[in-house]
């Protein structure tokens, strides 16, 4: 642990000395809670799926931290400087420079959002029949790997699958699992290692610098490349600063450069860490992959100097990247998530621990032990929360995991969770209090709660559009 005073430790040292967000509010958007009967109607019409609710019917929206950040006054000023040339926009070169400066990769391909970049890297770097080992799957990432003919193999440490295990780096790759895969299949059957910072599906759990260094060494022995899902990498860097020896005095920006230098490239959903409402990018160090990706981007996204973004979007993104690596910003962002987590933990409500960087994950399996997993406890909890207070969360359990392409059965993941995701720079501490109190009310009524049955199931990424009814 660090000796340097942080906003949190200062509070303990001097009695009640709170920390606060490093910004003030310049423009507001009114929100309101609709009545209980209207919420019941809205939820029924949405098929008990929070993705199908209208935003207007939501009070506090914790569905996702994707594209929901508040931009700064500087970013809004950047919007006015959009160079909307079809080719060679000035804003593209700003973006390219920001990615090279803060992430350190050589070649940049802009995309409309993260999955656009996942599509390009999967098509450019996976040959049909190859395996893609990674530290736990992510929904869109794995699907693009499968559509490219690859097979995802989970090589995260076992601790990640246990929501009560307090390991400080539950996102780490288990190098023995990776070695066993290489031994079994041969290095030429490994497309690349798909490494994610703060593993979303494990509860926002970080990867240590030691782990990525060891991973680099192992991959170098076999000539295997490492591509990073950098979506929430700055949050990962805060955990390294707080928990790993030798990093307490290193700025987030320096930790980010060091971590990325152990990888061969990254894809990014700029809608998360990078503080914009839309955007993404792929960045790589090798010319072979870059050539392929830059050629493919013109088929699927747009010319390689805009990739589906307007010039103004690229300008806001370039500025957002610089703001996203500031230490006070990252501390306040993760600090707000921890504030909510501490309230819930103190009330004995089962959540995934340690609390991750972007969200609180309620452990629906332990909250509803009487609801079988094929009646979707995580989905049920999200529905109950909305009914109680108009707070919107999302399922991260059996619905999100989808079906096994071989057997056709549900995947029944070990983690059956409901996610309260905190947008960046949007809500105040008072909003967090209201959310915590609503979770408590739903938790107290848990014994009377019954599960859901799925009545409509789309083929791809079913959690977005599936519909349910009470059993
Ligand atoms: C959101 C997300 C993606 C996909 O990005 P989009 O911008 O939503 O297309 C990929 N990986 C992770 C970890 C994400 O959270």
XYZ file of C-alpha atoms and ligand atoms in Angstrom:
486
model
C 0.000 0.000 0.000
C 1.104 3.548 -0.682
C 2.263 6.002 2.025
C 1.422 9.025 -0.092
C -1.833 10.648 1.044
C -4.690 10.012 -1.344
C -8.098 11.662 -1.003
C -9.230 8.474 0.767
C -6.377 8.143 3.281
C -6.510 11.870 4.067
C -10.080 11.304 5.201
C -8.916 8.684 7.683
C -5.943 10.726 8.882
C -7.704 13.962 9.775
C -11.093 12.736 10.857
C -13.754 13.866 8.427
C -11.895 15.299 5.440
C -13.757 14.243 2.310
C -12.445 14.136 -1.219
C -14.425 15.630 -4.079
C -14.647 15.431 -7.845
C -12.025 17.482 -9.742
C -14.689 19.350 -11.745
C -17.763 21.510 -11.282
C -21.032 21.377 -13.210
C -21.643 23.934 -15.973
C -24.791 22.534 -17.630
C -27.529 20.274 -16.257
C -29.962 17.767 -17.769
C -33.166 17.360 -15.703
C -34.122 13.803 -14.666
C -37.236 12.544 -12.871
C -38.629 9.309 -11.452
C -41.931 8.150 -12.951
C -44.566 6.498 -10.687
C -44.632 2.838 -9.638
C -47.516 1.891 -11.953
C -45.819 3.532 -14.913
C -42.606 1.664 -14.103
C -44.520 -1.631 -14.023
C -46.019 -0.872 -17.428
C -42.699 0.234 -18.896
C -40.938 -2.915 -17.674
C -43.670 -5.195 -19.011
C -43.508 -3.476 -22.413
C -39.719 -3.885 -22.364
C -40.017 -7.642 -21.877
C -38.287 -7.345 -18.475
C -35.069 -6.469 -20.323
C -33.520 -3.180 -19.188
C -31.930 -2.754 -22.645
C -35.440 -2.355 -24.072
C -36.559 0.427 -21.696
C -36.897 3.968 -22.982
C -34.344 6.298 -21.429
C -37.186 8.698 -20.584
C -38.645 6.085 -18.223
C -35.331 5.712 -16.346
C -34.377 7.791 -13.291
C -30.694 7.017 -12.634
C -29.157 5.220 -15.600
C -26.460 2.724 -14.608
C -26.980 0.456 -17.616
C -23.490 1.095 -18.876
C -20.508 3.422 -18.761
C -20.351 3.187 -22.554
C -20.785 6.486 -24.356
C -22.490 7.947 -21.289
C -19.621 10.127 -20.006
C -19.949 13.887 -19.623
C -17.521 15.717 -21.889
C -15.459 18.626 -20.576
C -15.737 22.247 -21.719
C -12.467 21.697 -23.620
C -13.919 18.709 -25.462
C -17.046 20.695 -26.383
C -14.791 23.474 -27.646
C -13.001 20.832 -29.736
C -16.343 19.830 -31.276
C -16.465 23.310 -32.842
C -13.078 22.710 -34.461
C -14.222 19.741 -36.521
C -12.464 19.535 -39.880
C -15.082 17.602 -41.850
C -12.909 16.883 -44.866
C -13.536 13.411 -46.270
C -9.815 12.683 -46.366
C -6.914 13.788 -44.184
C -8.912 15.681 -41.556
C -6.742 17.718 -39.202
C -8.574 16.068 -36.295
C -7.377 12.621 -37.382
C -3.771 13.720 -36.987
C -4.520 15.068 -33.497
C -6.075 11.728 -32.625
C -3.166 9.778 -34.058
C -0.730 11.879 -32.052
C -2.719 11.464 -28.812
C -2.773 7.665 -29.171
C 0.932 7.540 -30.030
C 1.762 9.810 -27.077
C -0.346 8.188 -24.350
C -0.587 4.537 -25.475
C 2.667 4.388 -27.415
C 1.604 2.345 -30.463
C 2.924 3.110 -33.928
C 0.011 2.707 -36.393
C -3.578 3.897 -35.860
C -6.858 2.916 -37.545
C -9.953 4.854 -36.358
C -13.288 3.000 -36.078
C -16.848 3.967 -35.190
C -16.634 2.174 -31.813
C -14.866 -0.709 -30.081
C -16.503 -3.570 -31.942
C -15.475 -2.050 -35.260
C -11.869 -2.355 -34.101
C -12.499 -5.880 -32.776
C -13.827 -6.852 -36.185
C -10.692 -5.546 -37.932
C -8.145 -7.137 -35.590
C -10.036 -10.466 -35.560
C -10.206 -10.622 -39.364
C -6.597 -9.441 -39.768
C -4.951 -11.679 -37.173
C -6.999 -14.908 -36.871
C -6.850 -17.786 -39.359
C -9.812 -20.208 -39.292
C -9.103 -23.061 -36.871
C -6.798 -21.029 -34.632
C -7.251 -20.521 -30.899
C -7.455 -17.150 -29.142
C -6.544 -17.445 -25.459
C -7.658 -14.566 -23.260
C -8.288 -13.443 -19.670
C -12.033 -14.141 -19.669
C -14.334 -13.552 -22.607
C -16.083 -10.312 -23.484
C -19.354 -10.564 -25.418
C -18.528 -8.652 -28.625
C -14.825 -9.571 -28.538
C -15.446 -13.319 -28.470
C -18.160 -13.135 -31.115
C -15.821 -11.364 -33.567
C -13.116 -13.938 -32.824
C -15.598 -16.747 -33.513
C -16.884 -15.092 -36.704
C -13.242 -14.964 -37.908
C -13.013 -18.751 -37.423
C -11.204 -18.647 -34.079
C -12.002 -20.409 -30.817
C -11.713 -18.395 -27.609
C -10.008 -20.189 -24.694
C -10.293 -18.738 -21.190
C -6.852 -18.602 -19.494
C -7.667 -16.240 -16.616
C -6.593 -17.291 -13.085
C -9.176 -19.397 -11.208
C -9.620 -16.673 -8.560
C -11.447 -14.534 -11.165
C -14.402 -16.919 -11.170
C -14.886 -16.608 -7.397
C -16.750 -13.385 -6.476
C -15.558 -13.568 -2.829
C -11.837 -14.063 -3.505
C -9.831 -10.951 -2.545
C -6.858 -11.456 -4.902
C -5.612 -7.926 -5.824
C -5.170 -8.779 -9.535
C -8.008 -11.116 -10.392
C -7.636 -10.211 -14.078
C -4.243 -11.936 -14.363
C -3.505 -14.525 -17.023
C -2.736 -18.005 -15.677
C 0.527 -18.679 -17.505
C 0.291 -22.426 -16.802
C -3.067 -22.581 -18.567
C -1.583 -20.703 -21.535
C 1.499 -22.940 -21.592
C -0.726 -26.040 -21.516
C -2.695 -24.731 -24.506
C 0.521 -24.021 -26.437
C 1.835 -27.520 -25.605
C -1.414 -29.156 -26.657
C -2.130 -27.250 -29.876
C 1.273 -25.881 -30.939
C 2.270 -22.193 -31.076
C 1.232 -21.832 -34.732
C -2.370 -22.631 -33.749
C -2.449 -19.602 -31.398
C -3.653 -16.493 -33.285
C -2.635 -14.112 -30.485
C -3.291 -13.555 -26.800
C -6.402 -11.435 -26.241
C -5.561 -9.523 -23.066
C -8.067 -7.196 -21.371
C -7.323 -4.472 -18.825
C -9.780 -4.417 -15.862
C -11.667 -7.529 -16.943
C -15.262 -6.440 -17.380
C -16.955 -9.828 -17.016
C -14.957 -10.657 -13.857
C -16.176 -7.471 -12.155
C -13.669 -4.903 -13.449
C -10.624 -6.777 -12.099
C -7.114 -5.592 -13.007
C -4.032 -7.233 -14.505
C -0.696 -6.589 -12.750
C 2.404 -5.211 -14.467
C 4.315 -8.290 -13.310
C 1.768 -10.511 -15.041
C 1.908 -8.696 -18.385
C 5.735 -8.764 -18.245
C 5.760 -12.533 -17.611
C 3.162 -12.982 -20.343
C 5.383 -11.029 -22.754
C 8.355 -13.261 -21.911
C 6.335 -16.447 -22.447
C 4.862 -15.209 -25.746
C 8.302 -14.106 -26.985
C 9.570 -17.671 -26.569
C 6.949 -18.807 -29.093
C 6.637 -15.747 -31.321
C 3.032 -15.126 -30.197
C 1.640 -11.591 -30.318
C -0.374 -9.922 -27.555
C -3.284 -7.613 -28.381
C -4.807 -5.573 -25.591
C -8.426 -4.626 -25.033
C -7.512 -1.149 -23.738
C -11.131 -0.114 -23.152
C -10.656 0.459 -19.388
C -6.884 0.367 -19.216
C -6.459 3.661 -17.302
C -8.565 2.233 -14.476
C -6.303 -0.815 -14.511
C -3.334 1.554 -14.135
C -4.793 3.081 -10.956
C -4.965 -0.384 -9.371
C -1.308 -0.966 -10.335
C -0.406 2.384 -8.735
C -2.240 1.468 -5.520
C -1.435 -2.214 -5.202
C 1.809 -3.090 -6.944
C 5.254 -2.519 -5.424
C 7.244 0.255 -7.065
C 4.333 2.109 -8.717
C 2.969 4.314 -5.901
C 4.803 7.384 -7.186
C 4.417 6.745 -10.898
C 1.754 8.786 -12.705
C -1.084 6.904 -14.413
C 0.176 8.097 -17.805
C 3.614 6.528 -17.242
C 2.091 3.251 -16.031
C -0.124 3.157 -19.115
C 2.844 3.574 -21.478
C 4.796 0.883 -19.655
C 1.914 -1.603 -19.730
C 1.144 -1.025 -23.409
C 4.848 -1.453 -24.266
C 4.472 -5.133 -23.249
C 1.837 -5.645 -25.962
C 1.820 -5.501 -29.781
C -1.297 -3.403 -30.201
C -4.699 -2.593 -28.782
C -8.321 -2.074 -29.670
C -10.365 0.542 -27.910
C -13.939 1.393 -27.175
C -13.354 5.134 -26.768
C -16.877 5.342 -25.339
C -15.421 4.147 -22.012
C -12.038 5.418 -20.730
C -11.611 8.011 -23.475
C -14.570 10.176 -22.359
C -16.501 10.503 -25.609
C -20.026 9.484 -26.594
C -18.970 7.576 -29.710
C -15.702 6.373 -31.202
C -13.040 3.704 -31.204
C -9.647 2.802 -32.580
C -7.223 0.038 -33.380
C -3.505 0.635 -32.869
C -0.720 -1.811 -33.704
C 3.052 -1.912 -33.926
C 3.432 -4.346 -36.838
C 3.073 -3.169 -40.409
C 1.581 -6.460 -41.701
C -1.508 -6.259 -39.450
C -1.775 -2.505 -39.975
C -1.818 -2.879 -43.771
C -4.639 -5.415 -43.614
C -6.664 -3.445 -41.062
C -6.216 -0.137 -42.869
C -7.382 -1.759 -46.075
C -10.384 -3.435 -44.433
C -11.518 -0.309 -42.610
C -12.582 1.249 -45.928
C -15.007 -1.657 -46.482
C -16.642 -1.661 -43.081
C -16.164 1.718 -41.364
C -15.031 4.513 -43.687
C -11.804 5.961 -45.027
C -8.735 5.268 -42.838
C -8.589 8.900 -41.691
C -12.074 8.886 -40.138
C -13.257 5.257 -39.736
C -16.915 6.132 -39.109
C -16.332 9.197 -36.923
C -16.992 12.825 -37.776
C -13.977 15.131 -37.604
C -15.426 16.813 -34.511
C -15.776 13.401 -32.805
C -12.085 12.693 -33.422
C -11.145 16.079 -31.932
C -13.210 15.462 -28.778
C -11.618 12.008 -28.571
C -8.069 13.331 -28.880
C -8.753 15.761 -26.008
C -10.585 13.046 -24.022
C -7.555 10.745 -24.197
C -5.369 13.400 -22.585
C -7.944 14.084 -19.853
C -8.514 10.378 -19.203
C -4.957 9.722 -18.004
C -4.881 12.514 -15.378
C -4.399 11.043 -11.903
C -7.042 13.169 -10.165
C -9.631 12.202 -12.771
C -8.988 8.458 -12.476
C -8.947 8.585 -8.665
C -12.290 10.411 -8.499
C -13.824 8.072 -11.079
C -12.834 4.882 -9.267
C -13.423 6.596 -5.896
C -17.102 7.090 -6.740
C -17.481 3.409 -7.626
C -15.842 2.488 -4.295
C -18.136 4.848 -2.375
C -21.180 2.941 -3.659
C -19.456 -0.403 -3.056
C -18.597 0.492 0.541
C -22.220 1.383 1.335
C -23.481 -1.938 -0.038
C -20.753 -4.007 1.600
C -21.375 -2.383 4.980
C -25.027 -3.420 4.697
C -24.016 -7.032 4.033
C -25.232 -7.109 0.433
C -23.260 -9.675 -1.626
C -21.139 -7.936 -4.276
C -18.040 -8.937 -6.232
C -14.905 -8.069 -4.241
C -12.529 -6.353 -4.522
C -14.653 -3.580 -6.040
C -13.502 -2.973 -9.629
C -12.952 0.221 -11.567
C -16.177 0.961 -13.408
C -19.069 -0.786 -11.718
C -20.506 -2.593 -8.745
C -21.444 -6.167 -9.558
C -24.247 -7.499 -7.358
C -23.947 -11.232 -6.771
C -27.416 -12.349 -7.877
C -26.582 -16.005 -7.235
C -26.115 -15.299 -3.512
C -28.962 -12.771 -3.328
C -31.468 -15.189 -4.922
C -30.248 -18.702 -3.986
C -33.824 -19.966 -4.504
C -33.963 -18.901 -8.192
C -32.371 -21.513 -10.515
C -29.864 -20.168 -13.057
C -32.168 -20.998 -15.997
C -34.681 -18.587 -14.453
C -32.050 -15.839 -14.722
C -31.382 -14.430 -11.223
C -29.235 -11.582 -12.630
C -31.935 -10.505 -15.084
C -34.527 -10.742 -12.301
C -32.487 -8.488 -10.016
C -32.122 -5.851 -12.745
C -35.919 -5.904 -13.260
C -36.626 -5.611 -9.503
C -34.253 -2.650 -9.123
C -35.971 -0.793 -11.924
C -39.386 -1.478 -10.381
C -38.225 -0.210 -6.992
C -36.674 3.093 -8.008
C -36.314 3.542 -11.765
C -32.591 2.734 -11.481
C -31.411 0.924 -14.617
C -28.753 -1.794 -14.325
C -27.902 -4.770 -16.559
C -27.507 -8.513 -16.341
C -24.056 -10.103 -16.567
C -24.815 -13.783 -16.084
C -26.530 -16.603 -17.938
C -28.282 -14.342 -20.455
C -25.075 -12.469 -21.377
C -23.053 -15.693 -21.599
C -25.344 -17.023 -24.361
C -25.363 -20.572 -25.675
C -22.507 -22.976 -26.310
C -22.207 -23.229 -30.137
C -21.444 -26.984 -29.816
C -24.152 -28.174 -27.401
C -26.736 -25.416 -27.926
C -27.374 -25.249 -24.163
C -27.064 -22.153 -21.939
C -23.455 -21.623 -20.860
C -24.318 -21.385 -17.105
C -21.346 -19.156 -16.121
C -19.954 -19.355 -12.572
C -20.643 -15.628 -12.138
C -24.341 -14.691 -12.125
C -24.226 -10.916 -11.683
C -26.142 -7.666 -12.057
C -24.035 -4.654 -12.937
C -24.473 -1.097 -11.668
C -22.198 0.778 -14.049
C -21.161 4.305 -13.183
C -20.900 6.815 -16.073
C -17.861 9.094 -15.843
C -18.348 12.639 -14.492
C -22.173 12.373 -14.628
C -23.712 11.561 -11.234
C -23.089 12.916 -7.718
C -22.623 11.192 -4.401
C -26.314 11.826 -3.592
C -27.271 9.751 -6.653
C -25.067 6.957 -5.309
C -26.905 7.121 -1.951
C -30.287 6.754 -3.699
C -28.994 3.765 -5.686
C -27.582 2.049 -2.587
C -30.849 2.491 -0.675
C -32.820 1.001 -3.566
C -30.521 -2.034 -3.748
C -31.062 -2.474 -0.003
C -34.865 -2.383 -0.403
C -34.756 -4.983 -3.206
C -32.352 -7.114 -1.161
C -34.668 -7.003 1.870
C -37.559 -8.269 -0.298
C -35.446 -11.052 -1.865
C -37.357 -14.022 -0.401
C -40.628 -12.997 -2.091
C -38.936 -12.537 -5.500
C -39.448 -15.062 -8.305
C -37.481 -15.607 -11.516
C -38.099 -15.032 -15.233
C -38.542 -17.200 -18.318
C -37.172 -16.223 -21.722
C -39.938 -15.851 -24.299
C -37.904 -14.396 -27.210
C -34.269 -15.171 -27.930
C -32.273 -13.576 -30.764
C -29.401 -15.537 -32.282
C -26.527 -13.109 -31.634
C -25.683 -11.309 -28.345
C -29.089 -12.246 -26.976
C -28.848 -10.096 -23.836
C -29.436 -6.934 -25.876
C -32.835 -7.932 -27.295
C -34.185 -10.985 -25.431
C -37.654 -10.745 -23.851
C -38.855 -12.295 -20.616
C -41.968 -12.902 -18.513
C -42.297 -13.667 -14.800
C -42.474 -17.450 -14.137
C -17.691 -1.958 -24.596
C -16.599 -2.925 -24.736
C -16.187 -3.383 -25.990
C -16.935 -3.050 -27.275
O -16.912 -1.708 -27.535
P -18.155 -0.901 -28.225
O -17.662 0.494 -28.274
O -19.346 -1.088 -27.324
O -18.384 -1.487 -29.570
C -15.093 -4.223 -26.033
N -14.458 -4.620 -24.913
C -14.837 -4.206 -23.692
C -14.105 -4.675 -22.492
C -15.928 -3.364 -23.558
O -16.323 -2.981 -22.346
